[in-house]
Short mmCIF file of C-alpha atoms in Angstrom, two decimals:
data_model
loop_
_atom_site.label_atom_id
_atom_site.label_comp_id
_atom_site.label_asym_id
_atom_site.label_seq_id
_atom_site.Cartn_x
_atom_site.Cartn_y
_atom_site.Cartn_z
CA MET A 1 -9.89 -6.35 -15.74
CA ASP A 2 -9.99 -2.96 -14.68
CA ASP A 3 -9.97 -2.19 -15.36
CA GLU A 4 -11.46 0.89 -18.44
CA ALA A 5 -10.53 2.11 -20.99
CA ASP A 6 -13.79 1.89 -22.81
CA LYS A 7 -13.84 4.33 -26.00
CA GLN A 8 -10.27 3.76 -26.43
CA LYS A 9 -11.03 -0.54 -26.29
CA LEU A 10 -13.65 -0.31 -29.47
CA SER A 11 -10.83 -0.85 -31.29
CA SER A 12 -11.06 -4.19 -31.43
CA SER A 13 -14.67 -4.57 -32.67
CA ARG A 14 -15.08 -3.87 -36.75
CA ILE A 15 -16.00 -0.60 -36.15
CA HIS A 16 -12.47 0.32 -36.91
CA SER A 17 -12.15 0.15 -40.57
CA SER A 18 -8.75 0.60 -42.56
CA THR A 19 -7.69 3.60 -42.78
CA GLU A 20 -5.55 5.89 -45.20
CA PHE A 21 -2.66 6.72 -42.03
CA ASP A 22 -2.76 2.68 -41.55
CA GLY A 23 -1.75 2.16 -45.54
CA LEU A 24 1.03 4.93 -44.71
CA LEU A 25 2.14 3.21 -41.05
CA LYS A 26 2.00 -0.07 -42.79
CA LYS A 27 5.12 1.36 -45.39
CA ILE A 28 7.77 2.64 -41.88
CA GLY A 29 6.57 -1.05 -40.26
CA ASP A 30 3.32 -1.85 -38.33
CA PHE A 31 4.17 -4.38 -36.32
CA SER A 32 7.55 -4.56 -35.49
CA LYS A 33 10.58 -3.63 -33.40
CA PHE A 34 9.60 -0.23 -32.26
CA GLN A 35 6.20 -1.69 -31.35
CA TYR A 36 7.39 -4.50 -29.68
CA ILE A 37 9.64 -1.79 -27.77
CA GLN A 38 6.49 -0.03 -27.06
CA TRP A 39 4.69 -2.30 -26.12
CA LEU A 40 6.66 -3.72 -23.38
CA LEU A 41 6.77 -0.05 -21.83
CA LEU A 42 3.31 0.92 -21.45
CA PHE A 43 2.49 -3.21 -20.30
CA LEU A 44 4.97 -2.52 -17.48
CA ALA A 45 3.16 0.52 -17.12
CA VAL A 46 -0.42 -0.47 -17.11
CA ILE A 47 0.42 -3.63 -14.72
CA PRO A 48 0.87 -0.99 -11.27
CA GLN A 49 -2.55 -0.39 -11.99
CA ALA A 50 -4.33 -3.39 -10.13
CA TRP A 51 -1.00 -2.92 -7.00
CA TYR A 52 -3.84 0.91 -6.85
CA THR A 53 -6.54 -1.13 -7.93
CA TYR A 54 -6.08 -4.24 -5.00
CA ALA A 55 -3.50 -2.83 -2.18
CA PRO A 56 -6.58 -2.25 -0.45
CA ALA A 57 -6.97 -6.36 -0.03
CA PHE A 58 -3.23 -6.50 2.06
CA ALA A 59 -3.28 -3.31 3.53
CA ALA A 60 -6.85 -2.87 4.73
CA ARG A 61 -7.08 -6.53 5.51
CA LYS A 62 -9.29 -7.28 7.99
CA VAL A 63 -8.77 -9.18 11.49
CA ASP A 64 -11.11 -12.69 12.08
CA GLU A 65 -12.35 -12.54 15.15
CA THR A 66 -10.17 -15.10 16.62
CA GLN A 67 -7.73 -13.01 16.11
CA MET A 68 -8.70 -10.68 18.87
CA LEU A 69 -8.25 -10.70 22.43
CA CYS A 70 -8.64 -7.53 25.61
CA SER A 71 -5.81 -6.97 26.97
CA ASN A 72 -7.64 -6.20 30.10
CA THR A 73 -9.82 -9.18 30.07
CA ILE A 74 -7.64 -11.23 28.17
CA ASN A 75 -10.40 -14.08 28.79
CA VAL A 76 -12.82 -12.22 26.57
CA THR A 77 -11.45 -12.71 22.58
CA GLY A 78 -13.04 -13.42 18.85
CA LYS A 79 -16.95 -12.47 19.54
CA ALA A 80 -17.19 -11.86 22.39
CA ILE A 81 -15.19 -8.82 22.15
CA CYS A 82 -17.24 -7.49 19.75
CA LYS A 83 -20.43 -8.12 21.92
CA ASP A 84 -22.13 -5.34 22.60
CA ARG A 85 -19.43 -2.82 21.59
CA ILE A 86 -17.02 -4.02 24.09
CA TRP A 87 -13.68 -3.54 22.56
CA GLN A 88 -14.55 0.08 22.77
CA ASP A 89 -14.45 0.06 26.54
CA VAL A 90 -11.59 0.82 27.59
CA ASP A 91 -11.92 0.55 30.85
CA TYR A 92 -13.07 -3.16 30.90
CA CYS A 93 -11.72 -4.19 27.55
CA GLY A 94 -8.26 -2.13 27.60
CA LYS A 95 -6.19 -2.08 24.51
CA VAL A 96 -7.51 -4.83 21.50
CA LYS A 97 -4.36 -6.84 21.37
CA TYR A 98 -4.42 -8.90 17.52
CA SER A 99 -2.49 -11.46 16.62
CA PRO A 100 -2.59 -12.13 13.41
CA GLU A 101 0.70 -11.76 11.51
CA TYR A 102 0.67 -9.35 9.16
CA THR A 103 -1.20 -5.06 10.60
CA SER A 104 -3.27 -3.11 8.17
CA VAL A 105 -5.75 0.02 8.68
CA ALA A 106 -7.76 -1.97 9.93
CA THR A 107 -5.39 -3.58 13.42
CA ASP A 108 -3.75 0.50 13.70
CA TRP A 109 -7.09 1.95 14.13
CA ASN A 110 -9.29 -0.55 14.56
CA LEU A 111 -11.76 -0.73 12.05
CA ILE A 112 -13.83 -4.04 13.76
CA CYS A 113 -16.52 -5.65 14.06
CA ALA A 114 -19.42 -3.97 13.16
CA ASP A 115 -16.64 -0.71 11.94
CA ALA A 116 -15.12 -3.34 9.58
CA LYS A 117 -18.80 -4.26 7.32
CA LYS A 118 -18.83 -0.78 7.39
CA TYR A 119 -14.97 0.74 6.98
CA ILE A 120 -13.56 -1.18 5.13
CA PRO A 121 -15.57 -1.80 1.38
CA LEU A 122 -15.25 2.03 1.52
CA THR A 123 -11.07 2.06 0.78
CA LYS A 124 -12.52 -0.19 -2.31
CA THR A 125 -16.17 1.82 -3.51
CA ILE A 126 -14.05 5.06 -3.53
CA PHE A 127 -11.59 4.06 -5.77
CA TYR A 128 -14.37 2.81 -7.97
CA ALA A 129 -15.62 6.04 -7.70
CA GLY A 130 -12.58 8.23 -8.77
CA LYS A 131 -11.89 5.31 -11.48
CA LEU A 132 -15.81 6.76 -12.85
CA VAL A 133 -14.74 10.09 -13.26
CA GLY A 134 -11.22 9.28 -14.48
CA ALA A 135 -11.89 7.75 -17.76
CA TYR A 136 -14.08 10.81 -18.52
CA LEU A 137 -12.28 12.89 -17.43
CA PHE A 138 -9.25 11.91 -18.67
CA GLY A 139 -10.68 10.05 -21.96
CA TRP A 140 -11.84 14.38 -23.00
CA ILE A 141 -7.58 14.62 -22.09
CA SER A 142 -6.20 12.52 -24.23
CA ASP A 143 -8.38 12.98 -26.91
CA ARG A 144 -7.69 17.28 -26.45
CA TYR A 145 -3.78 17.39 -24.86
CA GLY A 146 -2.81 14.35 -26.48
CA ARG A 147 -1.83 9.93 -24.97
CA ARG A 148 1.67 11.13 -24.10
CA VAL A 149 0.97 13.73 -21.83
CA THR A 150 -2.04 11.83 -20.16
CA LEU A 151 -0.42 8.54 -19.47
CA LEU A 152 3.21 10.23 -17.89
CA SER A 153 0.41 13.09 -15.39
CA THR A 154 -1.66 10.29 -14.48
CA MET A 155 1.48 7.58 -13.22
CA PHE A 156 3.45 11.11 -11.59
CA ILE A 157 -0.18 12.22 -9.65
CA GLN A 158 -0.76 7.78 -8.80
CA PHE A 159 2.83 7.68 -7.20
CA VAL A 160 2.92 11.14 -5.28
CA ALA A 161 -0.55 10.23 -3.44
CA SER A 162 0.10 6.36 -3.18
CA LEU A 163 3.56 7.74 -1.57
CA ILE A 164 1.86 10.56 0.67
CA GLN A 165 -1.00 7.18 1.58
CA SER A 166 2.24 5.39 3.01
CA PHE A 167 2.69 7.25 5.80
CA SER A 168 -1.55 8.04 6.57
CA VAL A 169 -2.11 9.60 9.99
CA ASN A 170 -5.92 8.29 9.92
CA PHE A 171 -8.38 6.39 8.47
CA THR A 172 -9.52 9.14 6.38
CA MET A 173 -6.36 10.33 5.05
CA TYR A 174 -6.08 6.61 3.74
CA VAL A 175 -9.57 6.88 1.49
CA ILE A 176 -9.23 10.26 0.33
CA LEU A 177 -6.20 9.19 -1.04
CA ARG A 178 -7.68 6.87 -2.71
CA VAL A 179 -9.63 9.16 -5.11
CA PRO A 180 -6.93 10.28 -7.26
CA LEU A 181 -5.84 6.97 -6.83
CA GLY A 182 -9.32 6.10 -8.69
CA VAL A 183 -9.44 8.40 -10.88
CA CYS A 184 -5.91 8.48 -12.62
CA SER A 185 -5.93 4.68 -12.93
CA GLY A 186 -8.99 5.26 -15.86
CA GLY A 187 -6.80 7.79 -16.70
CA THR A 188 -3.65 5.54 -16.90
CA LEU A 189 -5.65 2.79 -18.86
CA ILE A 190 -7.17 4.68 -21.81
CA ALA A 191 -3.39 6.29 -23.22
CA ALA A 192 -1.43 2.82 -22.84
CA PHE A 193 -4.54 1.34 -24.63
CA ALA A 194 -4.78 4.21 -26.78
CA LEU A 195 -0.54 4.51 -27.66
CA MET A 196 -0.53 -0.16 -28.21
CA ALA A 197 -3.71 0.56 -30.55
CA GLU A 198 -2.92 3.46 -32.61
CA MET A 199 1.13 1.85 -33.64
CA VAL A 200 -0.13 -0.15 -35.42
CA GLY A 201 -2.84 -1.58 -37.88
CA PRO A 202 -6.34 -2.79 -36.81
CA ASN A 203 -6.03 -6.48 -37.08
CA ARG A 204 -3.07 -5.98 -34.42
CA ARG A 205 -5.43 -3.96 -32.23
CA ASN A 206 -7.28 -6.76 -30.52
CA VAL A 207 -3.61 -8.23 -29.49
CA ALA A 208 -3.45 -4.48 -27.99
CA ASN A 209 -6.60 -5.55 -25.65
CA ILE A 210 -5.37 -8.66 -25.15
CA LEU A 211 -2.42 -7.29 -23.95
CA VAL A 212 -3.79 -4.61 -21.53
CA GLN A 213 -6.30 -6.55 -19.66
CA SER A 214 -3.74 -9.10 -18.99
CA SER A 215 -1.09 -6.90 -17.32
CA TYR A 216 -4.07 -7.17 -14.49
CA GLY A 217 -2.80 -10.84 -14.42
CA VAL A 218 0.80 -10.36 -14.30
CA GLY A 219 -0.01 -7.93 -11.01
CA ILE A 220 -2.66 -9.30 -8.96
CA PRO A 221 -0.14 -12.02 -8.12
CA LEU A 222 2.97 -10.68 -8.34
CA LEU A 223 1.51 -7.80 -5.62
CA ALA A 224 -0.08 -11.10 -3.78
CA LEU A 225 3.82 -12.12 -3.71
CA LEU A 226 4.57 -8.95 -2.34
CA GLY A 227 2.18 -8.95 0.95
CA TYR A 228 3.50 -12.66 1.01
CA LEU A 229 7.21 -10.79 2.57
CA VAL A 230 5.62 -7.48 3.51
CA ARG A 231 3.80 -7.89 6.45
CA GLY A 232 3.95 -4.18 7.60
CA TRP A 233 0.70 -2.25 5.67
CA MET A 234 2.90 1.34 5.34
CA SER A 235 5.57 -0.65 4.19
CA PHE A 236 3.59 -3.18 2.22
CA ASN A 237 2.52 -0.06 0.17
CA LEU A 238 5.73 2.01 0.41
CA ALA A 239 7.32 -1.68 -1.27
CA MET A 240 4.67 -1.31 -4.05
CA THR A 241 4.94 2.40 -4.49
CA ILE A 242 9.20 3.09 -4.81
CA PRO A 243 9.79 0.35 -8.19
CA ASN A 244 6.87 3.63 -10.20
CA VAL A 245 9.68 6.13 -10.11
CA VAL A 246 11.52 4.16 -12.80
CA PHE A 247 8.57 5.86 -14.89
CA VAL A 248 9.60 8.80 -15.24
CA LEU A 249 11.84 7.59 -17.93
CA TYR A 250 9.09 7.39 -20.58
CA PHE A 251 8.98 11.00 -20.68
CA CYS A 252 12.36 10.03 -22.94
CA PHE A 253 11.51 7.02 -23.88
CA VAL A 254 7.46 6.38 -24.93
CA PRO A 255 6.41 9.47 -27.86
CA GLU A 256 3.27 11.12 -29.33
CA SER A 257 0.94 9.08 -30.92
CA PRO A 258 1.70 10.07 -34.75
CA ARG A 259 -1.95 8.93 -35.73
CA TRP A 260 -3.83 11.59 -32.53
CA LEU A 261 -0.91 14.58 -33.64
CA ALA A 262 -1.20 14.10 -37.20
CA ALA A 263 -5.43 14.02 -36.89
CA ARG A 264 -5.20 17.18 -34.83
CA GLY A 265 -3.21 18.55 -37.79
CA ARG A 266 -0.17 18.50 -36.12
CA ILE A 267 1.73 16.90 -38.80
CA LYS A 268 5.38 17.85 -38.74
CA GLU A 269 5.54 16.76 -35.01
CA ALA A 270 3.67 13.38 -36.61
CA GLU A 271 6.31 13.50 -39.28
CA VAL A 272 9.70 13.38 -36.68
CA ILE A 273 8.03 10.03 -35.25
CA LEU A 274 7.48 8.45 -38.29
CA ARG A 275 10.80 9.00 -39.09
CA LYS A 276 12.34 7.50 -35.75
CA ILE A 277 9.24 4.88 -36.34
CA ALA A 278 10.67 4.44 -39.92
CA LYS A 279 13.98 4.18 -38.47
CA ILE A 280 13.66 2.02 -35.44
CA ASN A 281 11.93 -0.81 -38.06
CA GLY A 282 14.65 -0.69 -40.93
CA HIS A 283 12.29 1.11 -43.42
CA GLU A 284 12.33 4.50 -44.68
CA TYR A 285 9.53 7.56 -44.35
CA GLU A 286 9.21 9.13 -48.02
CA GLU A 287 8.85 12.62 -46.98
CA GLY A 288 5.78 14.37 -47.94
CA ASP A 289 3.44 11.16 -47.50
CA LEU A 290 1.75 12.06 -44.65
CA GLU A 291 0.80 16.27 -46.34
CA GLN A 292 -1.02 14.35 -48.28
CA ILE A 293 -3.56 13.02 -47.03
CA GLN A 294 -4.10 15.94 -44.17
CA GLY A 295 -6.63 16.61 -45.93
CA LEU A 296 -8.34 13.11 -45.25
CA TYR A 297 -8.26 14.54 -41.33
CA LYS A 298 -10.96 17.24 -41.41
CA LYS A 299 -14.11 16.04 -39.46
CA GLU A 300 -17.49 16.24 -40.77
CA GLU A 301 -19.82 18.39 -39.75
CA ALA A 302 -22.57 16.22 -37.56
CA THR A 303 -25.92 17.51 -38.98
CA LYS A 304 -27.85 16.69 -35.99
CA THR A 305 -26.71 16.05 -32.80
CA TYR A 306 -27.66 13.59 -30.27
CA HIS A 307 -28.57 13.01 -26.63
CA PHE A 308 -28.78 10.32 -23.23
CA TRP A 309 -32.08 9.96 -24.55
CA HIS A 310 -31.33 8.52 -28.08
CA LEU A 311 -30.79 6.01 -26.40
CA PHE A 312 -34.59 4.40 -25.57
CA SER A 313 -35.92 6.29 -28.77
CA THR A 314 -37.13 3.16 -30.27
CA LYS A 315 -38.43 -0.02 -29.17
CA TYR A 316 -34.86 -2.02 -29.60
CA LEU A 317 -32.80 0.13 -29.09
CA THR A 318 -34.25 0.85 -24.78
CA LYS A 319 -34.17 -2.75 -24.60
CA THR A 320 -30.07 -3.26 -25.61
CA THR A 321 -29.75 -0.18 -23.72
CA ILE A 322 -31.26 -2.22 -20.61
CA ILE A 323 -30.45 -5.36 -21.31
CA GLU A 324 -26.22 -3.99 -22.02
CA GLY A 325 -26.91 -1.79 -18.52
CA TRP A 326 -27.27 -4.66 -16.51
CA SER A 327 -24.58 -7.20 -17.90
CA TRP A 328 -22.29 -4.62 -17.64
CA LEU A 329 -23.00 -3.81 -14.11
CA VAL A 330 -23.59 -8.09 -13.74
CA VAL A 331 -19.52 -8.69 -15.63
CA SER A 332 -17.82 -5.48 -13.29
CA GLY A 333 -19.32 -6.53 -9.65
CA VAL A 334 -19.32 -9.70 -9.90
CA TYR A 335 -15.17 -9.59 -11.30
CA TYR A 336 -13.73 -7.31 -9.03
CA GLY A 337 -15.91 -8.79 -5.81
CA LEU A 338 -14.28 -12.57 -7.21
CA SER A 339 -11.18 -11.36 -6.70
CA PHE A 340 -11.15 -9.91 -3.17
CA ASN A 341 -13.59 -12.41 -2.19
CA SER A 342 -10.97 -14.76 -2.97
CA GLY A 343 -8.87 -14.19 0.63
CA ASN A 344 -11.56 -15.10 2.02
CA LEU A 345 -11.83 -18.80 0.87
CA SER A 346 -10.99 -21.36 2.65
CA GLY A 347 -7.08 -21.93 1.90
CA ASP A 348 -4.14 -19.32 2.01
CA TYR A 349 -4.89 -16.23 1.55
CA TYR A 350 -1.97 -15.05 -0.50
CA VAL A 351 -2.03 -18.21 -2.61
CA ASN A 352 -5.85 -17.81 -2.98
CA TYR A 353 -5.15 -14.22 -5.00
CA ALA A 354 -2.02 -14.26 -6.55
CA ALA A 355 -4.94 -17.18 -8.55
CA SER A 356 -7.45 -15.71 -9.52
CA GLY A 357 -5.06 -12.95 -11.17
CA LEU A 358 -3.37 -15.55 -13.07
CA VAL A 359 -6.63 -17.14 -14.54
CA GLU A 360 -6.71 -13.64 -16.38
CA ILE A 361 -4.27 -14.56 -18.75
CA PRO A 362 -6.26 -17.28 -20.35
CA ALA A 363 -9.63 -16.35 -19.67
CA TYR A 364 -8.72 -12.98 -22.62
CA ILE A 365 -6.58 -15.16 -24.71
CA ILE A 366 -9.31 -17.63 -25.09
CA ALA A 367 -11.97 -15.41 -25.08
CA GLY A 368 -9.44 -13.46 -27.80
CA ILE A 369 -9.76 -15.84 -29.83
CA LEU A 370 -13.57 -16.84 -29.73
CA VAL A 371 -14.81 -13.79 -29.91
CA ASP A 372 -13.10 -14.19 -34.07
CA LYS A 373 -13.64 -17.67 -34.44
CA VAL A 374 -16.87 -18.33 -32.97
CA ASN A 375 -18.97 -14.68 -32.58
CA ARG A 376 -20.09 -12.40 -29.79
CA ARG A 377 -23.97 -13.16 -28.17
CA ILE A 378 -23.13 -16.81 -27.39
CA PRO A 379 -19.19 -16.97 -26.36
CA LEU A 380 -21.09 -14.12 -23.69
CA ILE A 381 -23.97 -16.44 -22.62
CA GLY A 382 -22.57 -19.40 -22.02
CA TYR A 383 -19.21 -17.24 -19.82
CA PHE A 384 -21.92 -16.03 -17.62
CA ILE A 385 -24.03 -19.34 -16.96
CA LEU A 386 -20.33 -21.17 -16.65
CA GLY A 387 -19.81 -19.06 -14.19
CA ALA A 388 -23.16 -18.78 -13.34
CA VAL A 389 -23.55 -22.95 -12.02
CA SER A 390 -19.75 -23.10 -10.74
CA LEU A 391 -20.03 -20.57 -8.06
CA LEU A 392 -23.90 -21.66 -7.26
CA CYS A 393 -22.09 -24.85 -6.70
CA ILE A 394 -19.65 -23.75 -3.87
CA VAL A 395 -23.06 -23.42 -1.76
CA PRO A 396 -23.99 -25.94 -0.71
CA ILE A 397 -20.37 -26.79 0.09
CA GLN A 398 -20.40 -23.31 2.85
CA ALA A 399 -23.76 -23.60 4.14
CA THR A 400 -23.11 -27.72 4.94
CA GLY A 401 -19.75 -25.86 6.72
CA LYS A 402 -17.32 -28.05 4.89
CA GLN A 403 -14.94 -25.56 2.58
CA ASP A 404 -12.15 -26.09 5.07
CA GLU A 405 -12.85 -30.39 4.40
CA LEU A 406 -13.10 -29.26 0.98
CA SER A 407 -11.29 -26.44 0.16
CA ALA A 408 -9.48 -27.64 -2.69
CA VAL A 409 -13.15 -28.20 -4.68
CA VAL A 410 -13.95 -24.56 -3.54
CA MET A 411 -11.16 -22.32 -5.02
CA VAL A 412 -11.00 -24.75 -8.20
CA LEU A 413 -15.36 -23.65 -8.55
CA ALA A 414 -14.19 -19.64 -7.75
CA LEU A 415 -11.18 -19.70 -10.18
CA ILE A 416 -13.22 -21.64 -12.81
CA GLY A 417 -16.24 -18.38 -11.80
CA LYS A 418 -13.61 -15.52 -12.32
CA PHE A 419 -11.63 -17.58 -15.72
CA THR A 420 -15.55 -17.08 -17.03
CA ILE A 421 -16.24 -12.85 -15.55
CA SER A 422 -12.81 -12.30 -17.37
CA ALA A 423 -13.76 -13.54 -20.22
CA ALA A 424 -17.62 -11.85 -20.46
CA TYR A 425 -15.42 -8.23 -19.59
CA TYR A 426 -13.53 -8.56 -22.43
CA GLN A 427 -16.19 -9.30 -24.81
CA VAL A 428 -18.84 -7.35 -23.42
CA TYR A 429 -17.29 -3.98 -25.34
CA ILE A 430 -16.41 -5.59 -27.87
CA HIS A 431 -20.73 -6.94 -28.49
CA ALA A 432 -21.57 -3.40 -27.67
CA ALA A 433 -20.73 -1.35 -29.52
CA GLU A 434 -21.64 -3.18 -32.62
CA LEU A 435 -24.80 -3.09 -31.07
CA TYR A 436 -24.89 0.38 -30.83
CA PRO A 437 -25.51 2.86 -33.88
CA THR A 438 -21.83 4.88 -35.11
CA VAL A 439 -24.48 8.36 -34.04
CA ILE A 440 -25.36 7.33 -30.39
CA ARG A 441 -22.20 4.27 -29.98
CA SER A 442 -20.15 6.62 -27.66
CA ALA A 443 -23.21 6.70 -25.40
CA GLY A 444 -24.89 3.81 -25.44
CA VAL A 445 -20.49 2.85 -24.21
CA GLY A 446 -20.33 5.04 -21.83
CA PHE A 447 -23.62 4.62 -20.17
CA ALA A 448 -23.16 0.73 -20.28
CA SER A 449 -19.89 1.41 -18.33
CA LEU A 450 -21.75 3.38 -16.35
CA CYS A 451 -23.10 1.00 -15.23
CA GLY A 452 -20.74 -1.11 -14.87
CA ARG A 453 -18.74 1.29 -12.32
CA ILE A 454 -21.72 0.83 -10.14
CA GLY A 455 -21.63 -2.90 -10.08
CA GLY A 456 -17.51 -2.20 -9.22
CA MET A 457 -18.74 0.34 -6.72
CA ALA A 458 -21.56 -2.03 -4.88
CA ALA A 459 -19.35 -5.21 -5.29
CA PRO A 460 -16.54 -4.94 -1.83
CA TYR A 461 -20.04 -3.85 0.53
CA VAL A 462 -21.16 -7.82 -1.01
CA VAL A 463 -17.95 -8.93 0.20
CA ASP A 464 -16.72 -7.66 3.25
CA SER A 465 -20.53 -6.23 4.22
CA THR A 466 -22.60 -9.82 4.53
CA PRO A 467 -22.05 -13.33 6.14
CA PRO A 468 -19.37 -16.52 3.93
CA ILE A 469 -21.90 -17.58 2.19
CA PHE A 470 -23.90 -14.71 0.38
CA PRO A 471 -20.91 -13.31 -1.94
CA ALA A 472 -21.56 -17.02 -3.99
CA ILE A 473 -25.24 -16.82 -4.22
CA ILE A 474 -25.72 -13.35 -5.32
CA PHE A 475 -23.23 -13.40 -7.38
CA GLY A 476 -23.62 -16.70 -9.33
CA ILE A 477 -27.64 -14.88 -8.92
CA ALA A 478 -26.26 -11.91 -11.53
CA SER A 479 -24.47 -14.27 -13.92
CA MET A 480 -27.18 -16.35 -14.38
CA THR A 481 -29.48 -13.19 -14.95
CA ALA A 482 -26.90 -11.94 -17.28
CA GLY A 483 -26.77 -14.97 -19.38
CA VAL A 484 -30.34 -15.23 -20.32
CA VAL A 485 -30.66 -11.33 -21.23
CA THR A 486 -27.69 -11.45 -23.23
CA PHE A 487 -29.78 -13.99 -24.93
CA PHE A 488 -32.70 -11.25 -26.53
CA LEU A 489 -29.99 -9.22 -27.69
CA PRO A 490 -28.59 -10.55 -31.51
CA GLU A 491 -26.17 -11.37 -33.41
CA THR A 492 -23.38 -9.49 -34.31
CA LYS A 493 -20.59 -11.07 -36.29
CA GLY A 494 -20.96 -10.10 -39.20
CA LYS A 495 -23.48 -8.15 -40.16
CA PRO A 496 -23.92 -4.85 -41.34
CA LEU A 497 -22.81 -1.80 -39.31
CA PRO A 498 -24.71 0.03 -38.59
CA ASP A 499 -25.02 4.30 -38.80
CA TYR A 500 -28.08 5.75 -38.41
CA ILE A 501 -31.53 5.24 -35.87
CA ASN A 502 -34.11 4.69 -37.70
CA GLU A 503 -37.57 3.31 -36.25
CA GLY A 504 -37.73 0.52 -38.76
CA GLU A 505 -36.73 -1.64 -37.05
CA SER A 506 -35.71 -5.92 -38.82
CA GLN A 507 -33.87 -8.81 -36.61
CA GLY A 508 -32.96 -5.88 -34.58
CA ILE A 509 -31.36 -3.70 -37.45
CA ILE A 510 -33.25 -1.05 -36.88
CA LEU A 511 -30.45 1.85 -38.95
CA LYS A 512 -29.67 3.11 -42.29
CA VAL A 513 -25.94 1.25 -43.45
CA ASP A 514 -24.13 2.02 -45.23
CA GLU A 515 -23.12 -0.83 -47.26
CA LYS A 516 -19.91 -0.20 -49.57
CA GLU A 517 -18.70 -0.36 -45.79
CA ASP A 518 -16.40 -3.28 -44.56
CA LYS A 519 -12.89 -4.11 -42.53
CA ASP A 520 -10.71 -3.97 -45.35
CA GLN A 521 -11.80 -0.86 -47.15
CA THR A 522 -9.70 2.57 -46.74
CA THR A 523 -10.99 5.61 -44.73
CA PRO A 524 -9.83 8.35 -43.45
CA LEU A 525 -8.56 8.02 -39.83
#
């Protein structure tokens, strides 16, 4: 997953301590009936993000060379059609016919042979490019105009774009409409996670993170089932889109985050929602409670402005930024690459996709437990290296041509790789957030996120434009290098949180830290 509400996901790390608002929320129920209902609604809202992300796996599915033949010269099939671009010679080849039991943009607009390697990956890469823009654009909109308006607007735009895309008249139209789907995907994830995290206490936000990411584990197998049942790409796209009309009802059932309203000084509106929470949870809201802490929501003026170059202002920060940038590029590239490559493995296309999604759910749960029970660094290194070994074990099987004979073994190894990279994806957010000082934390995680998006954009070309053996080699080696370089980062669990940049570096702690702050401290917002 997703997957990318990057800045918002920092809630699952120690940088979020208890606040005055958390104390107020606890009095009216910080994890009770109201939260159960809202979390269920928001979880359902995030599932379609997996559909929009992986729709090209079915709607833009490539045609195998063995499933093509020339209508005028029936003895010209397979690789012979691609040789010297015979398929473009209308007089000799005629119209290319396809034998698969499905249709896709590839069959409708003859995106085959070399053109398939060039254009099919674009349907996925352009989505991640849009997601990169959307994460930052809607991150700002979410902070400025609210979580609720961001959630509702992005879901509506995606519905309209996907609906129109179902009637695309050419490949260009189909690809262009992937842009708003990607842009809004970043916004939906940000808003949904923020709403989940801000309505509960700090000890529940890690669960919100697991729930948001697990939505992909549910969404991918559901999409695979739909692809199996509906084989025409236009009908498939419509069947995927139409159910999302129900989210219009969220306008009535999903309120704005009272925490955000209070932070923006909209106390009266926040109190209306707090009264509703208290009533549903069986508690009573004491009038004036929020007004008493209103003064705590004023932000302190920054005494110094920090910029991107500060990420490289010390030896430690330079090392951390380079390592984190590479780790995020790898984890995103390998995650999305393995997801799309699952359909290229031996075995049933639809079962492979469903399994690649289902394996994410236990991965996020186990990672969520280990990150607190063990530490940050060691499990992350283990995920990278174990995943690399499992992927590299696929290489000799493919090299000897035994992938069909040993299809079950290949699938198990690929699923181990998907499991470990999903767990790593969960954990890199937390580790990165705790490595950077407060004054440049957003910049640090933002740069790492940018690198991750680049990895996601590159992954489709590794999967669709290289020989079948290459993805396992590239993803395996990349994951191994990420595990090795992570070894040179410090452990952050139980360490004082960094606040300011300081030239004096000692055991990876480069900053002046407020020793009075700990995760149980009560601070404004």
